[in-house]
PDB file of C-alpha atoms in Angstrom:
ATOM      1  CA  UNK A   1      -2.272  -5.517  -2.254  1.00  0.00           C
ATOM      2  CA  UNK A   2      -0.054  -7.762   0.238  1.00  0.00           C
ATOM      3  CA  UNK A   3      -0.836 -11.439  -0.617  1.00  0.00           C
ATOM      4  CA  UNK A   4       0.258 -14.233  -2.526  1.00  0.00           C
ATOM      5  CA  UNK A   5      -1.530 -16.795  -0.972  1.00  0.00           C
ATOM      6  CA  UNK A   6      -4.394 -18.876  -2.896  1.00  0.00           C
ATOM      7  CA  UNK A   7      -4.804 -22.071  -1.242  1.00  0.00           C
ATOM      8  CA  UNK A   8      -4.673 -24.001   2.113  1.00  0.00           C
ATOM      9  CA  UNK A   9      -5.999 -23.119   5.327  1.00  0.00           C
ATOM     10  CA  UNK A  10      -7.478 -20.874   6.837  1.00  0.00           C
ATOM     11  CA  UNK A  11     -10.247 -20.533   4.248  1.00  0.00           C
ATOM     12  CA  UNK A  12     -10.711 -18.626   1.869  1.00  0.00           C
ATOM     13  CA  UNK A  13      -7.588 -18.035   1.413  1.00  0.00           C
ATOM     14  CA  UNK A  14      -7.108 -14.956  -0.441  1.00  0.00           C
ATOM     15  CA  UNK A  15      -9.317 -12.491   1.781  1.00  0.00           C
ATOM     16  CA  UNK A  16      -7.039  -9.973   0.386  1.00  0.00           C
ATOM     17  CA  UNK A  17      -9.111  -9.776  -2.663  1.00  0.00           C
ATOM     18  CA  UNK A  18     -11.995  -8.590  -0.955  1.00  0.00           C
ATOM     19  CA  UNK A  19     -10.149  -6.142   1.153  1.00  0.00           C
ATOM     20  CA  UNK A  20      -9.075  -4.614  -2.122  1.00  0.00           C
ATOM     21  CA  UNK A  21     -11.783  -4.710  -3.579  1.00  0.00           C
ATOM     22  CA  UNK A  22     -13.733  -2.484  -1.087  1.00  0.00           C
ATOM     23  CA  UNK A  23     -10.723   0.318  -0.845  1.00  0.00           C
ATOM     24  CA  UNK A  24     -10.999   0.024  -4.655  1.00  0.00           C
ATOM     25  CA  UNK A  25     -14.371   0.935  -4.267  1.00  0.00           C
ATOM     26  CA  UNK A  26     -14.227   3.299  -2.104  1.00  0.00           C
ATOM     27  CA  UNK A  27     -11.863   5.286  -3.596  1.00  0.00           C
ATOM     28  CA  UNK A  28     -13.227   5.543  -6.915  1.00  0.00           C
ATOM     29  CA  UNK A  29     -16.511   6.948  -5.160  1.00  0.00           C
ATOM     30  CA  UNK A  30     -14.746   9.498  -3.868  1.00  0.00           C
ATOM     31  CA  UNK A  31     -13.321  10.627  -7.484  1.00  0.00           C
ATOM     32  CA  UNK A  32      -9.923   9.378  -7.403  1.00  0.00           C
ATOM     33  CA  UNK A  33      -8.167   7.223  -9.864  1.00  0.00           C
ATOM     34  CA  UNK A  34      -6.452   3.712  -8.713  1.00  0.00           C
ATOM     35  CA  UNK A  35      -4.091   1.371  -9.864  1.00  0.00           C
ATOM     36  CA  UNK A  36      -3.991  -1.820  -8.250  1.00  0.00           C
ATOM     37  CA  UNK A  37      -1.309  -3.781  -7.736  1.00  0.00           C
ATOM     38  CA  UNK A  38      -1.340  -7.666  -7.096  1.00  0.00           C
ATOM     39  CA  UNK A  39       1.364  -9.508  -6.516  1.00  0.00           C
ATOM     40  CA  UNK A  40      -0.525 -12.860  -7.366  1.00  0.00           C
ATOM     41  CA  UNK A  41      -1.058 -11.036 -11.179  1.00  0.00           C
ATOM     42  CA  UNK A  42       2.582  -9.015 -11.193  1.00  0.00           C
ATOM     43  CA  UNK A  43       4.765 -11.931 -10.191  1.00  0.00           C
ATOM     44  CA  UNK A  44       7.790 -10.370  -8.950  1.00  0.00           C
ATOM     45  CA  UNK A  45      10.369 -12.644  -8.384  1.00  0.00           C
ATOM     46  CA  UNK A  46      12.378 -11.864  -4.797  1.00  0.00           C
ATOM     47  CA  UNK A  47      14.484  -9.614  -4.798  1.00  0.00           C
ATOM     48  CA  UNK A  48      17.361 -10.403  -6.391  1.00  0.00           C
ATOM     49  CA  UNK A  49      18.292  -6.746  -8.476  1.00  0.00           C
ATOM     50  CA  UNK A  50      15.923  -3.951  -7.918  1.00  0.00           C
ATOM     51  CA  UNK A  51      14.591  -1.784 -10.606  1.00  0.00           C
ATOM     52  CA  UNK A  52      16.898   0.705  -9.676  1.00  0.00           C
ATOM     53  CA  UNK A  53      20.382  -1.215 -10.267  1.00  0.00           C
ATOM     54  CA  UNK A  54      19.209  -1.261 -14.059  1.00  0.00           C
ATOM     55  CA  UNK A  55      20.348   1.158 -16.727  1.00  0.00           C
ATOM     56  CA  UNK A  56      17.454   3.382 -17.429  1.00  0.00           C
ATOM     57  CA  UNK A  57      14.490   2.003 -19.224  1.00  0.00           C
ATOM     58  CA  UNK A  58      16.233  -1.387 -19.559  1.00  0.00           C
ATOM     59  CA  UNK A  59      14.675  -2.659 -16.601  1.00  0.00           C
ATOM     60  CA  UNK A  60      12.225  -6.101 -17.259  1.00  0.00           C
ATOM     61  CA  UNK A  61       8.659  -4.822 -18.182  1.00  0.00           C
ATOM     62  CA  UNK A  62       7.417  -5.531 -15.091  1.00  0.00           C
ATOM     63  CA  UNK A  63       8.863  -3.588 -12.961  1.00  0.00           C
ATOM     64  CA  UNK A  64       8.856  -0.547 -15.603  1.00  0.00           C
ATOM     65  CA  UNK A  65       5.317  -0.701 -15.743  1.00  0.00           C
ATOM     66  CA  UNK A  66       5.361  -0.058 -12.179  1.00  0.00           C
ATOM     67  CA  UNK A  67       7.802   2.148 -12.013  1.00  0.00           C
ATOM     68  CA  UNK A  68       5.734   4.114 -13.860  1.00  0.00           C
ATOM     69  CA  UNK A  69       2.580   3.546 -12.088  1.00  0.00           C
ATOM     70  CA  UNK A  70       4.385   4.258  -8.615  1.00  0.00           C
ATOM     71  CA  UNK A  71       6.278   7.190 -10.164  1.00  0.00           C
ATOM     72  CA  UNK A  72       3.278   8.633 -11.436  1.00  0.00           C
ATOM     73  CA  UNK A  73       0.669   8.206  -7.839  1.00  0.00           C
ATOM     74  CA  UNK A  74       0.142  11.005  -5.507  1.00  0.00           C
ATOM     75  CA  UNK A  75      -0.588   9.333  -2.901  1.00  0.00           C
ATOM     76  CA  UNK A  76       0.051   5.146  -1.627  1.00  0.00           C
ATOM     77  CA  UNK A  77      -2.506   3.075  -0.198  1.00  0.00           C
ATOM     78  CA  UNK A  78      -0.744  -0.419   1.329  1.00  0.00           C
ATOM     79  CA  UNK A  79      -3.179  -2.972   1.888  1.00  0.00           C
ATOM     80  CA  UNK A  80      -1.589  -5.826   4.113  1.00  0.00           C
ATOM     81  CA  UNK A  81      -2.509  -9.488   6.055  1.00  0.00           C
ATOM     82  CA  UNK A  82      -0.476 -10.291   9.202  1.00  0.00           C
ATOM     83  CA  UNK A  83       2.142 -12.921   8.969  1.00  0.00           C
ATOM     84  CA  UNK A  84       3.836 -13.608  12.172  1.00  0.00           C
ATOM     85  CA  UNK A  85       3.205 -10.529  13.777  1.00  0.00           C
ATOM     86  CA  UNK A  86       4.841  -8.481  10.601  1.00  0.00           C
ATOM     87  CA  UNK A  87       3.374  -7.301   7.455  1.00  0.00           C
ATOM     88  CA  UNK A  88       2.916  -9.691   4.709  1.00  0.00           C
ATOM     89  CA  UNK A  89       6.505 -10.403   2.392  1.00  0.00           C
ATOM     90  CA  UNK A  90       4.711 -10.313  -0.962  1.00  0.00           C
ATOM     91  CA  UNK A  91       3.922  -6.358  -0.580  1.00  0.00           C
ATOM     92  CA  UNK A  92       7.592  -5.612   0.960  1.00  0.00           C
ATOM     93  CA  UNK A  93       9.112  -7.431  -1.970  1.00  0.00           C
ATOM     94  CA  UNK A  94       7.225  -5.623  -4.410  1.00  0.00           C
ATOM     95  CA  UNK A  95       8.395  -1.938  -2.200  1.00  0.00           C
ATOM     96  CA  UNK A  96      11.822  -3.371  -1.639  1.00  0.00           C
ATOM     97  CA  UNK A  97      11.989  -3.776  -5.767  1.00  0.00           C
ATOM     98  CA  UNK A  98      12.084   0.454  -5.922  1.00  0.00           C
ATOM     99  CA  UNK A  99      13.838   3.167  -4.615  1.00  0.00           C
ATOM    100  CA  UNK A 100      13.029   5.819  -2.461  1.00  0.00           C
ATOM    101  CA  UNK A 101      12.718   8.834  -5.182  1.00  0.00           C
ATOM    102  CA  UNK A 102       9.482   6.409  -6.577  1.00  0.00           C
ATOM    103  CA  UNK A 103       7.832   6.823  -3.328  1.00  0.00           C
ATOM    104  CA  UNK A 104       9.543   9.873  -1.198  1.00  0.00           C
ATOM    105  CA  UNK A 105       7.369  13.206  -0.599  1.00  0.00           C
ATOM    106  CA  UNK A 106       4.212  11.253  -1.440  1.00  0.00           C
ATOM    107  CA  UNK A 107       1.623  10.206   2.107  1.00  0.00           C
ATOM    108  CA  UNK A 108       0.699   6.692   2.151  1.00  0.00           C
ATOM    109  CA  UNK A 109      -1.964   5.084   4.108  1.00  0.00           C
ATOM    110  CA  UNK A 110      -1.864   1.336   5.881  1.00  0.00           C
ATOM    111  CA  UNK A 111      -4.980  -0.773   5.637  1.00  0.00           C
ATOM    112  CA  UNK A 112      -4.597  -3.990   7.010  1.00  0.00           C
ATOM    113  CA  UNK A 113      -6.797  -7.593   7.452  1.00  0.00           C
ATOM    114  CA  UNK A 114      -6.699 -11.184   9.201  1.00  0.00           C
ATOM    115  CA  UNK A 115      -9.469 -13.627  10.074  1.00  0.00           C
ATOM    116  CA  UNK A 116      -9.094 -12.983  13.547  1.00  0.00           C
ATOM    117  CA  UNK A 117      -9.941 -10.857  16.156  1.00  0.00           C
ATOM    118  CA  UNK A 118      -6.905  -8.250  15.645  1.00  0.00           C
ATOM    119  CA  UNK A 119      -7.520  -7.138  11.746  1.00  0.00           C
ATOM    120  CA  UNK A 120      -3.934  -7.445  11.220  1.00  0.00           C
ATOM    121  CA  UNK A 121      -2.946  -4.320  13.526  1.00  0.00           C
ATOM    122  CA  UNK A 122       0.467  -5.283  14.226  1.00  0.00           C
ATOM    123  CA  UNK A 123       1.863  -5.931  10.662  1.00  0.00           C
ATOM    124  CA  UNK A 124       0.206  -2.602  10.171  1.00  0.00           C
ATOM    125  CA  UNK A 125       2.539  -1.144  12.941  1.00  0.00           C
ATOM    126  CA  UNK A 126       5.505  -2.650  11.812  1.00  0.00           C
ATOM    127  CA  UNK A 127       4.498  -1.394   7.695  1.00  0.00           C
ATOM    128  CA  UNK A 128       4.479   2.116   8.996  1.00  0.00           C
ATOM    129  CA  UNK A 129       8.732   2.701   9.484  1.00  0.00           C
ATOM    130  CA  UNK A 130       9.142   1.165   5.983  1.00  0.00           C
ATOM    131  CA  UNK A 131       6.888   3.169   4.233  1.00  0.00           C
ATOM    132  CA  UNK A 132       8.632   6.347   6.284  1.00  0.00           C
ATOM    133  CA  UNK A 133      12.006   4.824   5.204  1.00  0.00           C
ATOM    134  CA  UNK A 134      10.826   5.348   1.838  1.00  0.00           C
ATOM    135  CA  UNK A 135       9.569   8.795   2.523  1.00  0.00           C
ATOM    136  CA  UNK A 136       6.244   8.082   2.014  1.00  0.00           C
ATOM    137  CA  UNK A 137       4.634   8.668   5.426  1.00  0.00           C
ATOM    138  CA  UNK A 138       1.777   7.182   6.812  1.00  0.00           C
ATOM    139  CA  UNK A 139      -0.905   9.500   7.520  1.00  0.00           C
ATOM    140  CA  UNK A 140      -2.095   8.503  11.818  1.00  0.00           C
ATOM    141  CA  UNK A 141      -5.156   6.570  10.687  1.00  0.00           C
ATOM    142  CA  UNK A 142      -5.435   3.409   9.490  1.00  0.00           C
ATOM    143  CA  UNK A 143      -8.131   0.603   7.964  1.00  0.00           C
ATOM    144  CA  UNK A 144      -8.118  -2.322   9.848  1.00  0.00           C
ATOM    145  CA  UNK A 145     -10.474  -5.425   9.301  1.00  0.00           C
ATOM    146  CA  UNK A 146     -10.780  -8.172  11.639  1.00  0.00           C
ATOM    147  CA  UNK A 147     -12.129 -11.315  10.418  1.00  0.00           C
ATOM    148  CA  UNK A 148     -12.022  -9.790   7.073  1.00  0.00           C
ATOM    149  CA  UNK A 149     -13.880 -13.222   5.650  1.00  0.00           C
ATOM    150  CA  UNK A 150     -17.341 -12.657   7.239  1.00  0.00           C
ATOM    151  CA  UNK A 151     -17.283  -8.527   7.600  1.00  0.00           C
ATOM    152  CA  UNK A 152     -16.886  -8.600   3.879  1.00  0.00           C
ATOM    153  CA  UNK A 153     -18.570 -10.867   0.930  1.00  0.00           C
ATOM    154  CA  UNK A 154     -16.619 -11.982  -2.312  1.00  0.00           C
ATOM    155  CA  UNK A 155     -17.234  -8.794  -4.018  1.00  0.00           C
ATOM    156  CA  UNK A 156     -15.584  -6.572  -0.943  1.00  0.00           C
ATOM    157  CA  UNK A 157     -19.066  -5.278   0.068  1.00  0.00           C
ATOM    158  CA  UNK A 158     -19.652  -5.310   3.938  1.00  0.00           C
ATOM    159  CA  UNK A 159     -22.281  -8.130   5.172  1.00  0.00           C
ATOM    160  CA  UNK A 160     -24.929  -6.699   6.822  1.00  0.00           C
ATOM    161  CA  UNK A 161     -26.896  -4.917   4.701  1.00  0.00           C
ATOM    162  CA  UNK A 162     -27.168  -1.115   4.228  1.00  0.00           C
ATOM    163  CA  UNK A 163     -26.228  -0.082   8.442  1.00  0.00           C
ATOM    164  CA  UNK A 164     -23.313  -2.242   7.938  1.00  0.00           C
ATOM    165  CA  UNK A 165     -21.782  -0.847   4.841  1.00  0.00           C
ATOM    166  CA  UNK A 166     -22.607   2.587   5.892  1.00  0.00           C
ATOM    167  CA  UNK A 167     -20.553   1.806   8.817  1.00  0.00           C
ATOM    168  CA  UNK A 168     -17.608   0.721   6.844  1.00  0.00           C
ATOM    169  CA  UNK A 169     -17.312   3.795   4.983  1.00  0.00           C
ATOM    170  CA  UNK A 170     -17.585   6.155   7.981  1.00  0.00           C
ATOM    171  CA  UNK A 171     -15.117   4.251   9.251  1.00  0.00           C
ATOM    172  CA  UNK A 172     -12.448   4.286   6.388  1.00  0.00           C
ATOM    173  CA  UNK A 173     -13.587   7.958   5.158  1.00  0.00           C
ATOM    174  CA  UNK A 174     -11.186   8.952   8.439  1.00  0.00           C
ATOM    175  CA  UNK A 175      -8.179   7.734   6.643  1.00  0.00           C
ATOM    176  CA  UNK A 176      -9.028   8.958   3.183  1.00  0.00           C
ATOM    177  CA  UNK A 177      -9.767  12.320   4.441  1.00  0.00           C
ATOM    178  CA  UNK A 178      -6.133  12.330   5.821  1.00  0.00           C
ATOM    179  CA  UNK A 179      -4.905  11.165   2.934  1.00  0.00           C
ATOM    180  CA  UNK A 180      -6.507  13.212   0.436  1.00  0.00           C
ATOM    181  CA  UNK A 181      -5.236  16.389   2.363  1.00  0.00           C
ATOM    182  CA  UNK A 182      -1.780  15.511   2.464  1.00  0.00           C
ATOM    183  CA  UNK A 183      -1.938  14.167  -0.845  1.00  0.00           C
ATOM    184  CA  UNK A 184      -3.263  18.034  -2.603  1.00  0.00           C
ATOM    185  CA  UNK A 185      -0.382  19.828   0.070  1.00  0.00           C
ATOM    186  CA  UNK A 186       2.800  17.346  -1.351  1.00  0.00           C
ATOM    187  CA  UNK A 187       0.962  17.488  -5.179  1.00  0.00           C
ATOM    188  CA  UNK A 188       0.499  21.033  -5.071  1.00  0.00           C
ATOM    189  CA  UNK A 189       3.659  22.014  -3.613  1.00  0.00           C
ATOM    190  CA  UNK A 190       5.990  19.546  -5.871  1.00  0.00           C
ATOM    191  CA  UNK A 191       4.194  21.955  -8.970  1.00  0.00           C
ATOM    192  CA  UNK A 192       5.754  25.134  -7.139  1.00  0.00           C
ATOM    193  CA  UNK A 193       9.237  23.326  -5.791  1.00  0.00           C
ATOM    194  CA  UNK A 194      10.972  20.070  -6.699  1.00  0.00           C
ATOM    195  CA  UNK A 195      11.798  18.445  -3.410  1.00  0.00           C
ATOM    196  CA  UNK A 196      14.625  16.504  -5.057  1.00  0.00           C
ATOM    197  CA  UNK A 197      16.841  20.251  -4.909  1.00  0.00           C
ATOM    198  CA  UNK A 198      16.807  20.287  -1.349  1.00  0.00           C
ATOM    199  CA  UNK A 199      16.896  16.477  -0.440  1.00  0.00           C
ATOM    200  CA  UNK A 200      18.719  14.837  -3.454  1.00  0.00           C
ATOM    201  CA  UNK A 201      17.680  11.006  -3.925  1.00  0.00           C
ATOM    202  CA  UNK A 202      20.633   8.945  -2.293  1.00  0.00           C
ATOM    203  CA  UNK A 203      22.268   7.387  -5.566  1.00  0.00           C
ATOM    204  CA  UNK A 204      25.580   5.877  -4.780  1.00  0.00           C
ATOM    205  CA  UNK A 205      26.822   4.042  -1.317  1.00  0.00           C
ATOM    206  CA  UNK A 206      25.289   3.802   1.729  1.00  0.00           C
ATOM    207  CA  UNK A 207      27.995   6.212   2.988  1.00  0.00           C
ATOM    208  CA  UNK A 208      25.736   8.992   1.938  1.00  0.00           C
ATOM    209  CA  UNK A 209      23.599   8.798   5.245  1.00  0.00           C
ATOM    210  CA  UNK A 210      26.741   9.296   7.294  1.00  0.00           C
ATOM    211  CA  UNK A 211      27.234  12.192   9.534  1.00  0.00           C
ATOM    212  CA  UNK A 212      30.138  14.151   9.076  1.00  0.00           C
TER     213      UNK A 212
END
């Protein structure tokens, strides 16, 4: 999840929760296991020294625990508001805390909110090239929900009654679907090869990207 925000206007302010709370859902109906993260419970710091400038396994417990959890996904779902046009800073300082070997040969999928008219898609947009710096690409489709606060109630279940929720799932099934089949290709493949031999994790400098 990709808030931090609990109070002030506009109201409620943590519509993220519900967002969530329906991919949660959804998800676990369709058999998978999920680990959420929050930044409001995790409180990560900013970034001052990312989990990967530590010695191994002295890292804070924090950011082992996710380590782990990130290490250990097949697949990435990034659920974010719109702040100024750009996704929100909570969920890119939580990404921005791990390197790219956590989250590289693994699909991801954007899902993205506001309480207007737009649902958020142009943070969305601008999450998909840091997710691909990462290597974990976004598959094409994407969640979005526009004013998030009346489509959905405080539980994450779409208002409206049975049409409406059907609706809801037809619509996000799209982007599961994508990401369920890229996630069994990169999960069943990493069993048979270990992508690291052919495209080693950049470890040092910068200098590594250069061309000769």
């Amino acid at each position: 999840l990709g808030s931090t925000r609990t109070e002030g206007p506009p109201r409620p302010a943590n519509v993220g929760a519900r967002v969530g709370a329906f991919i949660t859902s959804e998800l676990r109906d369709r058999g998978h296991h999920v680990d959420v993260v929050d930044p409001i419970r995790e409180e990560i710091p900013l970034l001052v020294k990312p989990h990967f400038a530590y010695a191994a396994g002295k890292a804070p417990e924090n950011l082992e625990r996710l380590f782990a959890i990130f290490k250990a996904a097949n697949a990435i779902v990034a659920v974010t508001p719109e702040y100024n046009h750009s996704p929100s800073p909570a969920l890119l300082n939580i990404m921005n805390h791990f390197g790219a070997s956590v989250f590289a040969f693994k699909p991801s999928a954007i899902v993205s909110y506001s309480q207007g008219q737009w649902g958020g898609t142009r943070a969305a947009h601008a999450l998909r090239p840091a997710l691909s710096e990462l290597g974990c690409l976004p598959v094409s489709a994407m969640v979005h929900f526009p004013k998030a606060h009346e489509v959905l109630d405080e539980t994450g279940l779409p208002v409206g009654g049975a049409e409406a929720q059907d609706r809801w799932k037809g619509y996000a099934a799209r982007t599961f679907a994508q990401l369920e089949w890229w996630g069994t290709a990169a999960r069943n493949h990493r069993s048979l090869e270990d992508p690291a031999v052919g495209s080693p994790a950049l470890a040092t400098t910068p200098s590594q990207r250069n061309a000769p």
